[in-house]
CSV table of C-alpha atoms and ligand atoms in Angstrom, one decimal:
chain,number,residue,atom,x,y,z
A,1327,MET,CA,-138.4,174.7,-64.7
A,1328,GLU,CA,-135.1,173.4,-66.1
A,1329,THR,CA,-134.9,173.8,-69.9
A,1330,LEU,CA,-134.3,170.8,-72.2
A,1331,ARG,CA,-130.8,170.6,-73.7
A,1332,GLU,CA,-131.1,169.8,-77.4
A,1333,ILE,CA,-128.5,167.6,-79.1
A,1334,PRO,CA,-128.6,167.8,-82.9
A,1335,LEU,CA,-128.3,164.4,-84.7
A,1336,ILE,CA,-127.4,163.6,-88.3
A,1337,VAL,CA,-128.3,160.0,-89.2
A,1338,LEU,CA,-126.7,158.5,-92.3
A,1339,GLY,CA,-128.5,155.3,-93.4
A,1340,VAL,CA,-132.1,154.3,-92.7
A,1341,GLY,CA,-131.9,150.6,-93.2
A,1342,GLY,CA,-132.8,148.0,-90.5
A,1343,VAL,CA,-130.6,149.5,-87.8
A,1344,GLY,CA,-131.4,153.2,-88.8
A,1345,ARG,CA,-135.1,152.6,-88.7
A,1346,ALA,CA,-134.9,150.8,-85.3
A,1347,LEU,CA,-132.8,153.7,-84.0
A,1348,LEU,CA,-135.4,156.3,-85.1
A,1349,GLU,CA,-138.2,154.3,-83.5
A,1350,GLN,CA,-136.2,154.0,-80.2
A,1351,ILE,CA,-135.4,157.7,-80.2
A,1352,VAL,CA,-139.1,158.6,-80.5
A,1353,ALA,CA,-140.2,155.9,-78.0
A,1354,ARG,CA,-137.6,157.1,-75.4
A,1355,ARG,CA,-138.2,160.9,-75.7
A,1356,GLU,CA,-140.1,161.1,-72.3
A,1357,TYR,CA,-137.4,159.0,-70.6
A,1358,HIS,CA,-134.5,161.0,-71.9
A,1359,LYS,CA,-136.3,164.2,-71.0
A,1360,ARG,CA,-137.1,163.1,-67.4
A,1361,ARG,CA,-133.8,161.4,-66.6
A,1362,TYR,CA,-131.3,163.5,-68.5
A,1363,GLY,CA,-133.1,166.7,-69.5
A,1364,LEU,CA,-132.1,165.9,-73.1
A,1365,TYR,CA,-133.9,166.1,-76.4
A,1366,LEU,CA,-132.3,164.4,-79.5
A,1367,ARG,CA,-133.2,166.7,-82.4
A,1368,ILE,CA,-132.8,165.0,-85.7
A,1369,VAL,CA,-131.7,167.7,-88.1
A,1370,ALA,CA,-130.8,165.5,-91.0
A,1371,LEU,CA,-131.4,162.0,-92.3
A,1372,ALA,CA,-130.0,160.3,-95.5
A,1373,ASP,CA,-130.3,157.1,-97.4
A,1374,SER,CA,-128.3,156.2,-100.5
A,1375,THR,CA,-130.3,158.4,-102.8
A,1376,GLY,CA,-131.8,161.2,-100.8
A,1377,ALA,CA,-132.0,163.3,-97.6
A,1378,ALA,CA,-134.2,165.4,-95.4
A,1379,VAL,CA,-132.6,168.4,-93.8
A,1380,VAL,CA,-134.6,170.2,-91.2
A,1381,PRO,CA,-132.5,172.5,-88.9
A,1382,GLU,CA,-135.3,172.9,-86.3
A,1383,GLY,CA,-135.6,169.1,-86.2
A,1384,LEU,CA,-137.9,166.5,-87.9
A,1385,SER,CA,-141.1,166.0,-85.9
A,1386,ASP,CA,-141.9,162.6,-84.5
A,1387,GLU,CA,-144.7,162.4,-87.0
A,1388,GLU,CA,-142.2,163.0,-89.8
A,1389,LEU,CA,-139.8,160.4,-88.3
A,1390,LYS,CA,-142.6,157.8,-88.2
A,1391,GLN,CA,-143.3,158.6,-91.9
A,1392,VAL,CA,-139.6,158.1,-92.7
A,1393,VAL,CA,-139.6,154.7,-90.9
A,1394,GLN,CA,-142.7,153.5,-92.6
A,1395,THR,CA,-141.6,154.7,-96.1
A,1396,LYS,CA,-138.2,153.0,-95.8
A,1397,ALA,CA,-139.7,149.8,-94.4
A,1398,GLU,CA,-141.9,149.6,-97.4
A,1399,GLY,CA,-138.9,150.0,-99.7
A,1400,GLY,CA,-139.4,153.7,-100.5
A,1401,ARG,CA,-136.9,156.5,-100.6
A,1402,ILE,CA,-136.4,159.6,-98.4
A,1403,ALA,CA,-136.4,161.7,-101.6
A,1404,ASP,CA,-140.0,160.6,-102.2
A,1405,LEU,CA,-141.3,162.2,-99.0
A,1406,PRO,CA,-142.6,165.8,-99.0
A,1407,PHE,CA,-139.7,167.0,-96.9
A,1408,GLY,CA,-137.1,164.9,-98.8
A,1409,TYR,CA,-134.9,165.6,-101.8
A,1410,TYR,CA,-132.5,163.7,-104.0
A,1411,GLN,CA,-128.8,163.8,-103.2
A,1412,ASN,CA,-125.8,161.5,-103.6
A,1413,ASP,CA,-123.2,163.0,-101.4
A,1414,VAL,CA,-123.8,163.0,-97.7
A,1415,LYS,CA,-120.8,165.3,-97.1
A,1416,ASN,CA,-123.0,168.2,-98.2
A,1417,ILE,CA,-125.4,167.4,-95.4
A,1418,VAL,CA,-122.7,167.4,-92.8
A,1419,ASP,CA,-121.4,170.7,-94.3
A,1420,LEU,CA,-124.9,172.2,-93.9
A,1421,GLU,CA,-125.6,171.0,-90.3
A,1422,ALA,CA,-122.6,169.8,-88.4
A,1423,THR,CA,-121.4,171.8,-85.4
A,1424,ARG,CA,-119.4,170.9,-82.3
A,1425,GLU,CA,-122.7,169.9,-80.5
A,1426,THR,CA,-123.8,167.6,-83.3
A,1427,VAL,CA,-123.6,163.8,-83.2
A,1428,VAL,CA,-123.1,162.3,-86.7
A,1429,VAL,CA,-124.3,158.7,-86.8
A,1430,ASP,CA,-123.2,156.3,-89.6
A,1431,VAL,CA,-125.5,153.3,-89.8
A,1432,THR,CA,-124.8,152.7,-93.5
A,1433,ALA,CA,-122.8,149.7,-94.8
A,1434,SER,CA,-120.8,151.9,-97.2
A,1435,MET,CA,-117.4,153.6,-97.5
A,1436,ASP,CA,-119.1,156.5,-99.3
A,1437,THR,CA,-119.6,158.2,-96.0
A,1438,TRP,CA,-115.9,158.7,-95.5
A,1439,GLU,CA,-115.6,162.3,-96.6
A,1440,ALA,CA,-118.7,163.2,-94.5
A,1441,LEU,CA,-117.1,161.6,-91.4
A,1442,MET,CA,-113.9,163.5,-92.0
A,1443,LEU,CA,-115.7,166.8,-92.4
A,1444,ALA,CA,-117.7,166.1,-89.2
A,1445,ARG,CA,-114.4,165.4,-87.4
A,1446,GLU,CA,-113.0,168.8,-88.6
A,1447,ARG,CA,-116.1,170.4,-87.2
A,1448,LYS,CA,-115.4,168.6,-83.9
A,1449,SER,CA,-118.8,166.8,-84.0
A,1450,ALA,CA,-119.1,163.5,-82.2
A,1451,LEU,CA,-119.1,160.4,-84.4
A,1452,VAL,CA,-121.1,157.2,-83.7
A,1453,LEU,CA,-120.5,154.3,-86.1
A,1454,ALA,CA,-122.2,150.9,-86.6
A,1455,ASN,CA,-120.5,150.8,-90.0
A,1456,LYS,CA,-117.4,148.7,-89.9
A,1457,LEU,CA,-116.0,149.7,-93.3
A,1458,PRO,CA,-114.4,153.1,-92.3
A,1459,LEU,CA,-112.8,151.4,-89.3
A,1460,THR,CA,-111.3,148.6,-91.4
A,1461,ALA,CA,-109.9,150.9,-94.1
A,1462,PRO,CA,-106.1,151.0,-94.6
A,1463,LEU,CA,-104.5,152.2,-91.3
A,1464,SER,CA,-103.1,155.4,-92.8
A,1465,GLN,CA,-106.7,156.4,-93.4
A,1466,ALA,CA,-108.6,154.7,-90.5
A,1467,MET,CA,-106.2,156.2,-87.8
A,1468,ALA,CA,-108.0,159.5,-88.3
A,1469,LEU,CA,-111.0,157.8,-86.7
A,1470,TYR,CA,-109.3,155.7,-84.0
A,1471,GLU,CA,-107.3,158.8,-82.8
A,1472,TYR,CA,-110.4,161.0,-82.6
A,1473,PRO,CA,-111.6,161.1,-79.0
A,1474,ARG,CA,-115.2,161.9,-79.9
A,1475,LEU,CA,-115.8,158.6,-81.7
A,1476,ARG,CA,-117.8,155.6,-80.4
A,1477,TYR,CA,-118.2,152.3,-82.4
A,1478,GLU,CA,-119.5,149.9,-79.8
A,1479,THR,CA,-121.9,148.0,-82.0
A,1480,THR,CA,-119.3,147.1,-84.7
A,1481,VAL,CA,-118.2,144.1,-82.7
A,1482,GLY,CA,-120.9,141.9,-81.0
A,1483,ALA,CA,-123.7,144.5,-81.7
A,1484,GLY,CA,-125.1,145.5,-78.3
A,1485,LEU,CA,-122.5,143.6,-76.2
A,1486,PRO,CA,-120.0,145.9,-74.6
A,1487,VAL,CA,-117.0,144.4,-76.3
A,1488,ILE,CA,-115.2,147.6,-77.4
A,1489,VAL,CA,-115.6,149.4,-74.1
A,1490,THR,CA,-114.4,146.3,-72.2
A,1491,THR,CA,-111.3,146.0,-74.5
A,1492,LYS,CA,-110.6,149.7,-74.0
A,1493,ARG,CA,-110.9,149.5,-70.2
A,1494,LEU,CA,-108.7,146.4,-70.0
A,1495,SER,CA,-106.2,148.0,-72.3
A,1496,ALA,CA,-106.1,151.4,-70.5
A,1497,SER,CA,-104.9,150.0,-67.2
A,1498,GLY,CA,-102.0,148.4,-68.8
A,1499,GLU,CA,-103.0,145.0,-67.5
A,1500,HIS,CA,-101.5,142.3,-69.7
A,1501,ILE,CA,-104.0,141.0,-72.1
A,1502,ARG,CA,-102.8,137.5,-72.9
A,1503,ARG,CA,-105.4,136.7,-75.5
A,1504,ILE,CA,-108.9,137.4,-76.7
A,1505,ILE,CA,-111.1,134.7,-78.2
A,1506,GLY,CA,-114.4,135.6,-79.7
A,1507,VAL,CA,-117.3,133.9,-81.4
A,1508,LEU,CA,-118.4,136.9,-83.4
A,1509,SER,CA,-120.8,135.5,-85.9
A,1510,GLY,CA,-124.2,134.2,-84.9
A,1511,THR,CA,-124.5,132.4,-88.2
A,1512,LEU,CA,-121.2,130.5,-87.9
A,1513,GLY,CA,-122.1,129.8,-84.2
A,1514,TYR,CA,-125.3,128.2,-85.4
A,1515,LEU,CA,-123.5,126.1,-88.0
A,1516,MET,CA,-120.9,124.9,-85.6
A,1517,THR,CA,-123.5,123.8,-83.1
A,1518,ALA,CA,-125.5,122.0,-85.8
A,1519,VAL,CA,-122.5,120.0,-87.1
A,1520,GLU,CA,-121.6,119.1,-83.5
A,1521,ASP,CA,-125.1,117.7,-83.2
A,1522,GLY,CA,-124.5,115.5,-86.2
A,1523,VAL,CA,-126.2,117.6,-88.9
A,1524,ALA,CA,-124.3,117.6,-92.3
A,1525,PHE,CA,-122.7,121.0,-92.9
A,1526,SER,CA,-124.5,121.4,-96.3
A,1527,LYS,CA,-127.9,120.8,-94.6
A,1528,ALA,CA,-127.0,123.2,-91.8
A,1529,VAL,CA,-126.1,126.0,-94.2
A,1530,LEU,CA,-129.3,125.5,-96.2
A,1531,LYS,CA,-131.4,125.5,-93.0
A,1532,ALA,CA,-129.6,128.6,-91.7
A,1533,LYS,CA,-130.4,130.3,-95.1
A,1534,GLU,CA,-134.0,129.3,-94.8
A,1535,LEU,CA,-134.2,130.7,-91.3
A,1536,GLY,CA,-132.7,134.0,-92.5
A,1537,TYR,CA,-129.6,133.6,-90.3
A,1538,THR,CA,-127.3,133.9,-93.3
A,1539,GLU,CA,-126.8,136.8,-95.7
A,1540,PRO,CA,-128.8,136.2,-98.9
A,1541,ASP,CA,-125.5,134.9,-100.3
A,1542,PRO,CA,-124.2,132.6,-97.5
A,1543,ARG,CA,-120.6,133.1,-98.9
A,1544,GLU,CA,-120.6,136.4,-97.1
A,1545,ASP,CA,-120.8,134.5,-93.8
A,1546,LEU,CA,-118.8,131.4,-94.8
A,1547,SER,CA,-115.8,133.4,-96.1
A,1548,GLY,CA,-115.2,134.7,-92.6
A,1549,ARG,CA,-114.7,138.3,-94.0
A,1550,ASP,CA,-117.2,139.9,-91.6
A,1551,VAL,CA,-115.6,138.2,-88.5
A,1552,ALA,CA,-112.2,139.3,-89.9
A,1553,ARG,CA,-113.4,142.9,-90.0
A,1554,LYS,CA,-114.6,142.7,-86.4
A,1555,ALA,CA,-111.3,141.1,-85.3
A,1556,LEU,CA,-109.3,143.9,-87.0
A,1557,ILE,CA,-111.4,146.5,-85.2
A,1558,LEU,CA,-110.7,144.7,-81.9
A,1559,ALA,CA,-107.0,144.5,-82.7
A,1560,ARG,CA,-106.8,148.2,-83.6
A,1561,THR,CA,-108.7,149.0,-80.4
A,1562,LEU,CA,-105.9,147.3,-78.5
A,1563,GLY,CA,-103.5,149.7,-80.4
A,1564,TRP,CA,-102.1,147.0,-82.7
A,1565,LYS,CA,-101.2,148.6,-86.0
A,1566,LEU,CA,-102.5,146.0,-88.3
A,1567,GLU,CA,-103.9,146.0,-91.8
A,1568,MET,CA,-106.7,143.8,-93.1
A,1569,GLU,CA,-104.1,141.7,-95.0
A,1570,ASP,CA,-102.4,140.9,-91.6
A,1571,VAL,CA,-105.5,139.1,-90.4
A,1572,SER,CA,-105.3,135.4,-91.3
A,1573,VAL,CA,-108.7,134.2,-92.3
A,1574,GLN,CA,-109.9,130.7,-93.0
A,1575,SER,CA,-112.8,130.6,-95.5
A,1576,LEU,CA,-115.1,127.6,-95.1
A,1577,TYR,CA,-115.3,127.0,-98.8
A,1578,PRO,CA,-112.7,126.8,-101.6
A,1579,GLU,CA,-111.5,130.1,-103.1
A,1580,GLU,CA,-112.6,129.2,-106.6
A,1581,TRP,CA,-116.3,129.1,-105.5
A,1582,ASP,CA,-116.1,132.9,-105.2
A,1583,THR,CA,-116.7,133.2,-109.0
A,1584,TRP,CA,-119.4,130.6,-109.2
A,1585,PRO,CA,-123.2,131.3,-109.4
A,1586,LEU,CA,-124.8,131.0,-106.0
A,1587,GLU,CA,-127.0,128.0,-107.0
A,1588,ASP,CA,-123.8,126.0,-108.0
A,1589,VAL,CA,-122.2,126.8,-104.6
A,1590,LEU,CA,-125.3,125.7,-102.7
A,1591,ALA,CA,-125.4,122.4,-104.7
A,1592,GLU,CA,-121.8,121.7,-104.1
A,1593,LEU,CA,-121.8,122.4,-100.4
A,1594,ILE,CA,-122.3,118.7,-99.9
A,1595,ALA,CA,-118.6,118.2,-100.9
A,1596,LEU,CA,-117.6,119.8,-97.6
A,1597,ASP,CA,-119.7,117.6,-95.3
A,1598,ASP,CA,-117.0,114.9,-94.7
A,1599,ASP,CA,-114.4,117.4,-93.6
A,1600,PHE,CA,-116.8,118.7,-91.0
A,1601,PHE,CA,-117.8,115.2,-89.8
A,1602,SER,CA,-114.1,114.4,-89.3
A,1603,TRP,CA,-113.3,117.7,-87.6
A,1604,VAL,CA,-116.1,117.1,-85.1
A,1605,ASP,CA,-114.9,113.5,-84.5
A,1606,ALA,CA,-111.3,114.7,-84.0
A,1607,ALA,CA,-112.4,117.5,-81.6
A,1608,ARG,CA,-114.6,115.1,-79.6
A,1609,ALA,CA,-111.8,112.6,-79.2
A,1610,ARG,CA,-109.8,115.4,-77.5
A,1611,ARG,CA,-112.9,116.5,-75.4
A,1612,GLU,CA,-113.0,119.7,-77.4
A,1613,ALA,CA,-115.6,121.6,-79.4
A,1614,LEU,CA,-115.4,122.9,-82.9
A,1615,ARG,CA,-115.8,126.7,-83.0
A,1616,TYR,CA,-115.3,129.4,-85.6
A,1617,VAL,CA,-113.4,132.1,-83.7
A,1618,ALA,CA,-111.4,135.3,-83.8
A,1619,HIS,CA,-108.2,134.7,-81.9
A,1620,LEU,CA,-106.0,137.7,-80.9
A,1621,GLU,CA,-102.7,137.0,-79.2
A,1622,ASP,CA,-99.2,138.5,-79.2
A,1623,GLY,CA,-100.0,141.0,-81.9
A,1624,ARG,CA,-101.4,138.4,-84.3
A,1625,VAL,CA,-105.0,137.8,-85.4
A,1626,ASN,CA,-106.4,134.5,-86.7
A,1627,VAL,CA,-109.9,133.9,-87.8
A,1628,GLY,CA,-111.1,130.4,-88.4
A,1629,ILE,CA,-111.9,127.0,-87.0
A,1630,GLN,CA,-110.4,126.1,-83.7
A,1631,PHE,CA,-110.8,123.3,-81.2
A,1632,VAL,CA,-111.6,124.7,-77.8
A,1633,PRO,CA,-112.0,122.8,-74.5
A,1634,PHE,CA,-115.5,121.5,-73.9
A,1635,ASP,CA,-115.6,123.0,-70.5
A,1636,SER,CA,-114.5,126.5,-71.5
A,1637,PRO,CA,-117.1,129.2,-71.8
A,1638,ILE,CA,-116.9,129.2,-75.7
A,1639,GLY,CA,-116.9,125.3,-75.6
A,1640,GLN,CA,-120.2,125.5,-73.8
A,1641,LEU,CA,-121.7,128.1,-76.1
A,1642,ARG,CA,-124.6,126.9,-78.4
A,1643,GLY,CA,-126.7,128.5,-81.1
A,1644,THR,CA,-126.4,132.0,-82.5
A,1645,ASP,CA,-125.2,134.0,-79.4
A,1646,ASN,CA,-121.9,135.7,-79.5
A,1647,MET,CA,-119.2,135.3,-76.8
A,1648,VAL,CA,-115.9,136.9,-76.1
A,1649,GLU,CA,-113.4,135.6,-73.6
A,1650,PHE,CA,-110.7,138.0,-72.4
A,1651,HIS,CA,-107.7,136.1,-70.9
A,1652,THR,CA,-105.7,138.7,-69.0
A,1653,GLU,CA,-103.2,139.1,-66.2
A,1654,TYR,CA,-106.0,139.3,-63.6
A,1655,TYR,CA,-108.7,137.3,-65.3
A,1656,GLU,CA,-107.2,133.8,-65.2
A,1657,PRO,CA,-107.6,130.9,-65.0
A,1658,GLN,CA,-111.2,132.1,-65.5
A,1659,PRO,CA,-111.5,134.7,-68.3
A,1660,LEU,CA,-113.7,137.7,-68.2
A,1661,VAL,CA,-116.6,136.7,-70.5
A,1662,LEU,CA,-119.2,138.7,-72.4
A,1663,ALA,CA,-122.0,136.7,-74.0
A,1664,GLY,CA,-125.4,137.2,-75.5
A,1665,ARG,CA,-127.2,138.3,-78.7
A,1666,GLY,CA,-124.6,139.6,-81.1
A,1667,ALA,CA,-126.8,140.8,-83.9
A,1668,GLY,CA,-130.3,142.0,-84.6
A,1669,VAL,CA,-131.5,145.5,-85.5
A,1670,HIS,CA,-133.1,146.3,-82.2
A,1671,ALA,CA,-130.2,145.4,-79.9
A,1672,THR,CA,-127.8,147.1,-82.4
A,1673,ALA,CA,-129.9,150.3,-82.5
A,1674,ALA,CA,-130.0,150.3,-78.6
A,1675,GLY,CA,-126.2,150.1,-78.6
A,1676,VAL,CA,-126.0,152.9,-81.1
A,1677,LEU,CA,-128.4,155.0,-79.0
A,1678,SER,CA,-126.2,154.3,-75.9
A,1679,ASP,CA,-123.2,155.6,-77.8
A,1680,ILE,CA,-125.2,158.7,-78.8
A,1681,MET,CA,-126.3,159.3,-75.2
A,1682,GLU,CA,-122.7,158.9,-74.0
A,1683,MET,CA,-121.5,161.5,-76.4
A,1684,ALA,CA,-124.4,163.8,-75.7
A,1685,LEU,CA,-123.9,163.6,-71.9
A,1686,ALA,CA,-120.1,163.9,-72.2
A,1687,SER,CA,-120.5,167.2,-74.1
A,1688,HIS,CA,-122.6,168.7,-71.2
A,1689,GLY,CA,-121.4,171.9,-69.8
B,2248,NAP,N1,-128.1,144.4,-88.6
B,2248,NAP,C1,-127.4,144.1,-87.5
B,2248,NAP,O1,-127.7,143.2,-86.7
B,2248,NAP,C2,-126.1,144.8,-87.3
B,2248,NAP,C3,-125.3,144.6,-86.2
B,2248,NAP,C4,-124.1,145.3,-85.9
B,2248,NAP,C5,-123.7,146.2,-86.9
B,2248,NAP,N2,-124.4,146.4,-88.0
B,2248,NAP,C6,-124.0,147.4,-89.0
B,2248,NAP,O2,-124.9,148.5,-89.1
B,2248,NAP,C7,-124.9,149.0,-90.4
B,2248,NAP,C8,-126.4,149.1,-90.8
B,2248,NAP,O3,-126.9,147.8,-90.9
B,2248,NAP,P1,-128.4,147.5,-91.5
B,2248,NAP,O4,-128.7,146.1,-91.2
B,2248,NAP,O5,-129.3,148.6,-91.1
B,2248,NAP,O6,-128.0,147.7,-93.1
B,2248,NAP,P2,-129.0,148.0,-94.3
B,2248,NAP,O7,-130.4,147.6,-93.9
B,2248,NAP,O8,-128.4,147.5,-95.5
B,2248,NAP,O9,-129.1,149.6,-94.4
B,2248,NAP,C9,-128.1,150.4,-94.9
B,2248,NAP,C10,-128.6,151.8,-95.0
B,2248,NAP,O10,-127.5,152.7,-95.5
B,2248,NAP,C11,-128.0,153.4,-96.6
B,2248,NAP,N3,-126.8,153.9,-97.4
B,2248,NAP,C12,-126.0,153.1,-98.2
B,2248,NAP,N4,-125.1,153.9,-98.7
B,2248,NAP,C13,-125.3,155.2,-98.3
B,2248,NAP,C14,-124.7,156.4,-98.6
B,2248,NAP,N5,-123.7,156.5,-99.4
B,2248,NAP,N6,-125.2,157.5,-97.9
B,2248,NAP,C15,-126.3,157.4,-97.1
B,2248,NAP,N7,-126.9,156.3,-96.9
B,2248,NAP,C16,-126.4,155.1,-97.4
B,2248,NAP,C17,-128.9,152.5,-97.3
B,2248,NAP,O11,-129.7,153.3,-98.2
B,2248,NAP,P3,-130.9,152.7,-99.0
B,2248,NAP,O12,-132.0,152.5,-98.0
B,2248,NAP,O13,-131.2,153.8,-100.0
B,2248,NAP,O14,-130.4,151.4,-99.6
B,2248,NAP,C18,-129.7,151.9,-96.1
B,2248,NAP,O15,-130.7,152.8,-95.7
B,2248,NAP,C19,-124.1,148.1,-91.3
B,2248,NAP,O16,-122.8,148.7,-91.4
B,2248,NAP,C20,-124.0,146.8,-90.5
B,2248,NAP,O17,-122.8,146.1,-90.7
B,2248,NAP,C21,-125.6,145.7,-88.2
């Protein structure tokens, strides 16, 4: 009988995505064994305060305990096999080898040193975390230039946006422009205002439905879309910094220092602007969208009017969509669309990246 090939994994971060990833790894054990002869052996896990390091691999029972404890707001350090730590570099130092896949599903820059050490050890890196990839170029290039890195879920979650960008770019085919709706929250808001709902009401509703971050300014500032746009631009080989991305915030800058309840109360002041934008767009048979637009080495993130009959003009609700307008994809662009967030779709994308690295290192 053929022996199972074991791939050691180090998972940094056990939040929504990290937990969904652990659940999927356990649920797919049989499938990965049968189809690929592979076993993903989780040798270390960390949250922001603790870790569990088990070189022979955490059992599925222990992994389920981790998931449950974290879902209930507990800490890895509280588990019988956990301990307190505040520097994940030590974990990588203990466990990372060339065969290891190091997975960063935190939302923190504090994993940087750990990622660099893993790179030195020639481990594979899989990131859902956008922050290291949007660091200053002098720093982030260490990641982009590393061939054993995958970061598919940083843009559009499970949608294959990065791999599509890389493939189009690799052939040398001229990419005229990329336009993306990369925030489900802002997509929802644009659809609502188009349907005649006041912007302030739409934001409050989105907050109630859990579509926004707890502080909706995180979404309305466009910062997260800007990070995704910068990752796309850098994937195209454009040497841009965060400051080079022009970002339109949907609220006045001075609100950044206000208490949240004052911002929510004042949103009503923005309603008329949105009503008139919708009217102006409609008069031109166009739709109002919050997009990332990449063209000629420049990146703009903000409100745009797009033709009603274009794919993005037809888009409604919280789905993401990316149009690639290229030499060979015109007048009809190559289009990717679908759910662009959510812990399960994201975790599945992270798992695909892990499997790709695991299978590539075969032999
Ligand atoms: N959710 C989505 O739909 C989605 C989609 C695409 C990409 N992403 C990206 O995926 C990442 C994870 O998202 P999420 O929703 O799972 O976030 P989350 O629920 O906030 O989880 C973050 C996890 O990282 C841990 N962490 C923070 N700093 C750490 C450190 N220095 N060392 C080790 N662990 C640390 C946290 O620890 P504690 O548990 O101790 O706080 C937590 O377990 C983010 O970068 C996010 O932008 C998410």
